[in-house]
C-alpha positions as a Markdown table, in Angstrom:
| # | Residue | x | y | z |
|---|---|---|---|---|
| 1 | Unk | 0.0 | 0.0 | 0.0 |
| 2 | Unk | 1.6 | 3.4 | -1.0 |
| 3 | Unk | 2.5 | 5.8 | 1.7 |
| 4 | Unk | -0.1 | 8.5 | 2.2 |
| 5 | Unk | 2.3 | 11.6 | 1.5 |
| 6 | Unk | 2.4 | 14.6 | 4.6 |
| 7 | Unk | -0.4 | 16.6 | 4.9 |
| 8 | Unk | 1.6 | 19.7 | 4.2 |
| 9 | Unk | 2.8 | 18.4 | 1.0 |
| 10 | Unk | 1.1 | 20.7 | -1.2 |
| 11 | Unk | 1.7 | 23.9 | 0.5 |
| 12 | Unk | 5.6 | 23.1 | 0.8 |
| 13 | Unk | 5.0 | 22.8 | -3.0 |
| 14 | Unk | 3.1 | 26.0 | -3.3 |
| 15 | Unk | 5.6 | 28.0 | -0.7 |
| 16 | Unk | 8.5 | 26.6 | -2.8 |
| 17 | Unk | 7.8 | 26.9 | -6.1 |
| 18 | Unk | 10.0 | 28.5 | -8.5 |
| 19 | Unk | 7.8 | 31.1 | -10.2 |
| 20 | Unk | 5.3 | 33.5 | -8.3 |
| 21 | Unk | 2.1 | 31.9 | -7.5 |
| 22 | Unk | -0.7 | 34.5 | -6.7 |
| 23 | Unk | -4.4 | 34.6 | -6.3 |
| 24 | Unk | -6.7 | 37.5 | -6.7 |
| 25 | Unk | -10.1 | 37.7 | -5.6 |
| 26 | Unk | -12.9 | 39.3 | -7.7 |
| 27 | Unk | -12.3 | 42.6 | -6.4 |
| 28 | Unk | -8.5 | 42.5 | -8.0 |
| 29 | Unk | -7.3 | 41.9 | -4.2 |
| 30 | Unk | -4.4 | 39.8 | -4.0 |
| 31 | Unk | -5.9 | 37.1 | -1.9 |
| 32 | Unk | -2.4 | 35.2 | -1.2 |
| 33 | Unk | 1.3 | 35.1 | -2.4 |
| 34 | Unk | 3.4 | 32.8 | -2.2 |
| 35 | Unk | 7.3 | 32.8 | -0.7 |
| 36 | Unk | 8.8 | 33.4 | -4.1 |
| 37 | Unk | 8.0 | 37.0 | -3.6 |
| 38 | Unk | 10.5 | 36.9 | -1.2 |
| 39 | Unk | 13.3 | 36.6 | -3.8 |
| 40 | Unk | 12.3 | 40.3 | -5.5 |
| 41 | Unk | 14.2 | 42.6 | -3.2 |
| 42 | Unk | 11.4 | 45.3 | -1.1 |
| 43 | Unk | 8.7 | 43.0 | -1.4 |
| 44 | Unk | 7.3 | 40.5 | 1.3 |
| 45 | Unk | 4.4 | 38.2 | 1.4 |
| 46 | Unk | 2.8 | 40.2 | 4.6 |
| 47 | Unk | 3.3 | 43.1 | 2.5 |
| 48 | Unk | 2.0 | 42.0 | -0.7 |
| 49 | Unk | -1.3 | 40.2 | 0.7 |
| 50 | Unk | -4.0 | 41.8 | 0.9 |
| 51 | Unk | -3.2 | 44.9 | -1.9 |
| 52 | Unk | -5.0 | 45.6 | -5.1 |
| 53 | Unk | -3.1 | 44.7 | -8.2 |
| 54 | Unk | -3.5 | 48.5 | -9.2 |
| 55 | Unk | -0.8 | 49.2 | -6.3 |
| 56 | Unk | 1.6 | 46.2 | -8.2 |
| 57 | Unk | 0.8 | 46.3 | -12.0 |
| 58 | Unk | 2.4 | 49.4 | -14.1 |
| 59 | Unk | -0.2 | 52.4 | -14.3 |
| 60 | Unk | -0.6 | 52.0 | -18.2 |
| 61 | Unk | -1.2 | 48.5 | -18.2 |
| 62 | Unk | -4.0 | 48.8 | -16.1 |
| 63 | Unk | -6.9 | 49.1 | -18.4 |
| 64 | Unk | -6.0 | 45.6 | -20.1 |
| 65 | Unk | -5.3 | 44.0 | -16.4 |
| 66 | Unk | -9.1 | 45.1 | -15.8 |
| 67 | Unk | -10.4 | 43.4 | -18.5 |
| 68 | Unk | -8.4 | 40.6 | -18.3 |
| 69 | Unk | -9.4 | 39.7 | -14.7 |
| 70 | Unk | -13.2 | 40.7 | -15.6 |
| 71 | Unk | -12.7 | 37.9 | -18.5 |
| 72 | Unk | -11.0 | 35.7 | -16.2 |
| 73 | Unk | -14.0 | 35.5 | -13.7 |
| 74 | Unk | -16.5 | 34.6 | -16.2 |
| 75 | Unk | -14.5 | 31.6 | -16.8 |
| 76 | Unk | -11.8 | 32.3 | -19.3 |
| 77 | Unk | -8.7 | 30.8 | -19.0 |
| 78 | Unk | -5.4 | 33.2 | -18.7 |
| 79 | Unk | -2.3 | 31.7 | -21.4 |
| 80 | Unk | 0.5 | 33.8 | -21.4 |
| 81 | Unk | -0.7 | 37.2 | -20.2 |
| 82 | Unk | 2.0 | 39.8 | -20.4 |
| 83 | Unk | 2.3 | 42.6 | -17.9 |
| 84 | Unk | 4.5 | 44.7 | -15.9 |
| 85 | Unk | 5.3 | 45.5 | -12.6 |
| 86 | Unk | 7.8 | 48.9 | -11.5 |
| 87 | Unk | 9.9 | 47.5 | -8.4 |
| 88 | Unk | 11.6 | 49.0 | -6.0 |
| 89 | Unk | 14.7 | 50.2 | -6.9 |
| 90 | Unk | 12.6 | 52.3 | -10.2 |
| 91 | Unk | 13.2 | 49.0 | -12.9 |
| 92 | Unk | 10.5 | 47.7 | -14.8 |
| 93 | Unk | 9.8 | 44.6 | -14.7 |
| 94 | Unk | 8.3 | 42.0 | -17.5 |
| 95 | Unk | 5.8 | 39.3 | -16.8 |
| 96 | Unk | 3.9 | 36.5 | -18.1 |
| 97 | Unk | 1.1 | 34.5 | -16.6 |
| 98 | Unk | -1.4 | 31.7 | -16.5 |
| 99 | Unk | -3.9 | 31.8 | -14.4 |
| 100 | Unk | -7.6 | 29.7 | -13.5 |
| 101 | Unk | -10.5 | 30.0 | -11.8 |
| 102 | Unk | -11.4 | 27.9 | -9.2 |
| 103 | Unk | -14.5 | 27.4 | -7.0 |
| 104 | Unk | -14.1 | 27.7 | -3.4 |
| 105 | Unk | -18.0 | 27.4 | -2.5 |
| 106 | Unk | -18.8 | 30.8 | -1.2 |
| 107 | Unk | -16.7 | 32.2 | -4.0 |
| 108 | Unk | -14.9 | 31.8 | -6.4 |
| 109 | Unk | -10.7 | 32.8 | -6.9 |
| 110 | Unk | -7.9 | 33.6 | -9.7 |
| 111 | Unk | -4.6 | 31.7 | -9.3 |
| 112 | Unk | -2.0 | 32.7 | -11.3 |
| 113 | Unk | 1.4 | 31.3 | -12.1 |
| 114 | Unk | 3.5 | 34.2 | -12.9 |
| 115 | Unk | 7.1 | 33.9 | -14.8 |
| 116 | Unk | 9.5 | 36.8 | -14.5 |
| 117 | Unk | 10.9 | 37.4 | -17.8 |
| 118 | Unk | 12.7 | 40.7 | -17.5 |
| 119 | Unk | 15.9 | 39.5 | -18.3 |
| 120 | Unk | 15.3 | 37.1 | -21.1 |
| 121 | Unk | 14.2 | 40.0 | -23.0 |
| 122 | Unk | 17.4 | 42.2 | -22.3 |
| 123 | Unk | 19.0 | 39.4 | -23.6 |
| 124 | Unk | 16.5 | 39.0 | -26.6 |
| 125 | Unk | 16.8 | 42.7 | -27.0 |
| 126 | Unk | 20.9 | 42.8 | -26.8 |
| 127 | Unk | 21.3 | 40.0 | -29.5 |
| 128 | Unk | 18.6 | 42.3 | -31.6 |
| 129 | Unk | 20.8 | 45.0 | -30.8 |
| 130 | Unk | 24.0 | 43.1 | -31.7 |
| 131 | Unk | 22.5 | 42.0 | -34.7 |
| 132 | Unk | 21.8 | 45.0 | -36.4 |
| 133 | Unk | 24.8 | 46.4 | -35.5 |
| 134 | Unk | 26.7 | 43.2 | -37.3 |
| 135 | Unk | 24.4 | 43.8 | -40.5 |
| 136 | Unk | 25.4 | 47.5 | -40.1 |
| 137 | Unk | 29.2 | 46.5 | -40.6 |
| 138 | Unk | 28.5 | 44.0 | -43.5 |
| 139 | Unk | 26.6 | 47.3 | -45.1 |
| 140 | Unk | 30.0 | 49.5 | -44.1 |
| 141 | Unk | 32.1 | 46.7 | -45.7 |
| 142 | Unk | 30.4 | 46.7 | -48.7 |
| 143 | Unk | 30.5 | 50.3 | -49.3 |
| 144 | Unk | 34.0 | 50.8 | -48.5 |
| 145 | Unk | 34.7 | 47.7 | -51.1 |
| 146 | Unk | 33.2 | 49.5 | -54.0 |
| 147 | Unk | 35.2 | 50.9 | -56.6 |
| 148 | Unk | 36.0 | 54.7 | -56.3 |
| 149 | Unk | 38.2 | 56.8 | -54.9 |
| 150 | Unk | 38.5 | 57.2 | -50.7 |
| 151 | Unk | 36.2 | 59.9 | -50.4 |
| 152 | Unk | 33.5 | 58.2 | -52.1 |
| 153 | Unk | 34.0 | 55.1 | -50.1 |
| 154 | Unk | 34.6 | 57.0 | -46.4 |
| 155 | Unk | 31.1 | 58.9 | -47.9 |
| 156 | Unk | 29.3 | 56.0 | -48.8 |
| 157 | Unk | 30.3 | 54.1 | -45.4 |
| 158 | Unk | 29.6 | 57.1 | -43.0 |
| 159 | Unk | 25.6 | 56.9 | -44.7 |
| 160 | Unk | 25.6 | 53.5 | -43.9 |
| 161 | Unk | 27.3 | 54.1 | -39.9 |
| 162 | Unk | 24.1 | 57.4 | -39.6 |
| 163 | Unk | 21.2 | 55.3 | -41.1 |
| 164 | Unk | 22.1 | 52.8 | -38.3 |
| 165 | Unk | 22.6 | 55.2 | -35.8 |
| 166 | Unk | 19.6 | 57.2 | -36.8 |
| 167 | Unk | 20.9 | 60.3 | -37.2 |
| 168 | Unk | 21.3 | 62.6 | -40.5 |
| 169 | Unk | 24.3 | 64.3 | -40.3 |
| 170 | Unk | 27.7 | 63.1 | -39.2 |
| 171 | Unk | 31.7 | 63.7 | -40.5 |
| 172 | Unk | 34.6 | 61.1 | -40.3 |
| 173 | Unk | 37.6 | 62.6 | -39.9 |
| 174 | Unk | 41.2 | 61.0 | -41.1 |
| 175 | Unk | 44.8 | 62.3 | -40.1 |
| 176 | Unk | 48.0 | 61.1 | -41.7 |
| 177 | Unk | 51.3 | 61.0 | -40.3 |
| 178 | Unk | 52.0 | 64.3 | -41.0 |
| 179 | Unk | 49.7 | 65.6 | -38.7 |
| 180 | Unk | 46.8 | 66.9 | -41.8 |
| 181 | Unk | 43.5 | 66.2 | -41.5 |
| 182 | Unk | 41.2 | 65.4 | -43.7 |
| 183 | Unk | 37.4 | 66.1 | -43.4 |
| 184 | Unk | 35.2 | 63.5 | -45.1 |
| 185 | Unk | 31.0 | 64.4 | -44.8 |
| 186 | Unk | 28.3 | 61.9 | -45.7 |
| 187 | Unk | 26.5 | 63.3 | -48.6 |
| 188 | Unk | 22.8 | 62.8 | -47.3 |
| 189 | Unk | 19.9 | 62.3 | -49.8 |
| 190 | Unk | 18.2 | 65.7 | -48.5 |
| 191 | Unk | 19.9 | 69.0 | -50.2 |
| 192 | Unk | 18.9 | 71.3 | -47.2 |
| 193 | Unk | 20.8 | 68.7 | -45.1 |
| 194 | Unk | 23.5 | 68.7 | -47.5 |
| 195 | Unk | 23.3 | 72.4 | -48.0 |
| 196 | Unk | 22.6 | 73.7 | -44.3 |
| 197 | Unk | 23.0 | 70.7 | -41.7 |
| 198 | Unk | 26.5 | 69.0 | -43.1 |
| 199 | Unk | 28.1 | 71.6 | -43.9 |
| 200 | Unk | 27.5 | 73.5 | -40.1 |
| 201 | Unk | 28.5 | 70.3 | -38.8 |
| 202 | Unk | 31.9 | 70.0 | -41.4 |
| 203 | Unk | 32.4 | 73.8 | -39.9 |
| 204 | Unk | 32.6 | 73.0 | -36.4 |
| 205 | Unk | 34.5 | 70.1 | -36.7 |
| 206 | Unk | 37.3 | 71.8 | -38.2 |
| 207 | Unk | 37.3 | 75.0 | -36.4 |
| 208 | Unk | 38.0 | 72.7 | -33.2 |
| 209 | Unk | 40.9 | 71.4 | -35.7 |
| 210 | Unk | 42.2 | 74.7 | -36.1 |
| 211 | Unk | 42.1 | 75.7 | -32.3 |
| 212 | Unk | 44.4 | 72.6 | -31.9 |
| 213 | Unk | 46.9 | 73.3 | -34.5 |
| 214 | Unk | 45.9 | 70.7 | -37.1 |
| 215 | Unk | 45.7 | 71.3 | -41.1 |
| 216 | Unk | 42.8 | 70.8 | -42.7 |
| 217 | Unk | 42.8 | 69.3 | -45.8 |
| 218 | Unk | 39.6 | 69.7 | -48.0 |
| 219 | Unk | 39.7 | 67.2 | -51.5 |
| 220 | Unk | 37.5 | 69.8 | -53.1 |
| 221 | Unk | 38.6 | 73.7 | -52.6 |
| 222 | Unk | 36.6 | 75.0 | -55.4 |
| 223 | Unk | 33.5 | 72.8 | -54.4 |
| 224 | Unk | 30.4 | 75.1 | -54.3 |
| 225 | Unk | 29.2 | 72.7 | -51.3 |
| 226 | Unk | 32.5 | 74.0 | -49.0 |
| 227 | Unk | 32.1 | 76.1 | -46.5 |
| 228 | Unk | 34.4 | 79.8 | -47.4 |
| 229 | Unk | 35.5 | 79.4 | -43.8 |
| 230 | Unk | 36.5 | 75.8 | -44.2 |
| 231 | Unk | 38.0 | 76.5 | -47.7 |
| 232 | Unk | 39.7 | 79.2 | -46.0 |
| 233 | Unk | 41.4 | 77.5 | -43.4 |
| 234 | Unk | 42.6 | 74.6 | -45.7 |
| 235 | Unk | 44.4 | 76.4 | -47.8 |
């Protein structure tokens, strides 16, 4: 005959679960929490019972959390609700949970199994990141490999380095061993960025060349686009 198992057996499983069990009442009061809660610095099970989910959840996810837990008590199961909560030390935090009804008699009651998932999305998020930023080099790559002269190719590669960036305007700058710098600007689709925008920013890059003693070398003197106070302290 099998051995009956102790009659605590379920609420050591409960208390030591690995992800947060809580159960809300109708009202959106959080009815019980389990010990796991423990494990999020500034929160306690004392402190956590008895609170209404608006005190927990983030302010704009509140709305959907309403309907959600109105849909939940006419008997529709929870599968992988997302939410967030803002903890203590001002992080937000990501969620996802399952939860059922159950009948208790004199009422009925929400559990939910809730998964903290905060930091498999940074990591989601960082290989997003680091992906892009890997296609953004295969696009530099690729522009610096065309044929043309180096101008063309810096131009070309700087378009690429803004467009992943997100910005518009943007200079690389190059110095030999001489001490000379040369001034490279992304030509940008837009003429008033290339006319207003580019050139501003080509002017303040090389006045703070100047105030450090450093040539200037522009490939284009007679260029239309060149600032006369850049093609003035190039030459």
């Amino acid at each position: 005959m099998a051995e009956r198992p102790p009659e605590n057996l379920y609420e050591q499983l409960v208390e030591n679960a690995g992800d947060l069990i809580v159960v809300l009442d109708e009202a959106g009061r959080i009815a019980f929490v389990n010990s796991r809660v423990h494990y999020y610095p500034g929160f306690t099970a004392d402190g956590t019972t008895g609170r209404h989910y608006t005190e927990l959840v983030y302010s704009e996810d509140h709305s959907r959390f309403q309907e959600l837990l109105e849909s939940a008590f006419r008997g529709v199961p929870v599968v992988d609700y997302q939410f967030r909560v803002p903890m203590p030390d001002g992080t937000l935090s990501y969620w996802v949970t399952n939860a059922q009804l159950f009948d208790l008699g004199d009422r009925s009651l929400l559990m939910g199994i809730c998964r903290d998932v905060t930091e498999s999305l940074n990591v989601k998020n960082e290989l997003v990141e680091r992906n892009r930023a890997l296609a953004a080099l295969g696009q530099i790559a690729v522009a610096l490999a065309r044929p043309g002269g180096l101008d063309q190719a810096l131009s070309q590669a700087l378009d690429q380095i803004l467009a992943a960036l997100g910005l518009t305007v943007g200079a690389i700058t190059l110095q030999d061993a001489e001490g000379r710098l040369r001034i490279a600007a992304s030509t940008a689709p837009e003429p008033l960025i290339r006319s207003s925008e580019a050139i501003e920013a080509g002017k303040l890059i090389s006045q703070e060349c100047i105030a450090r003693g450093e040539r200037i070398v522009v490939p284009d003197t007679t260029d239309q686009g060149v600032d006369p106070l850049i093609r003035q302290m190039s030459t």
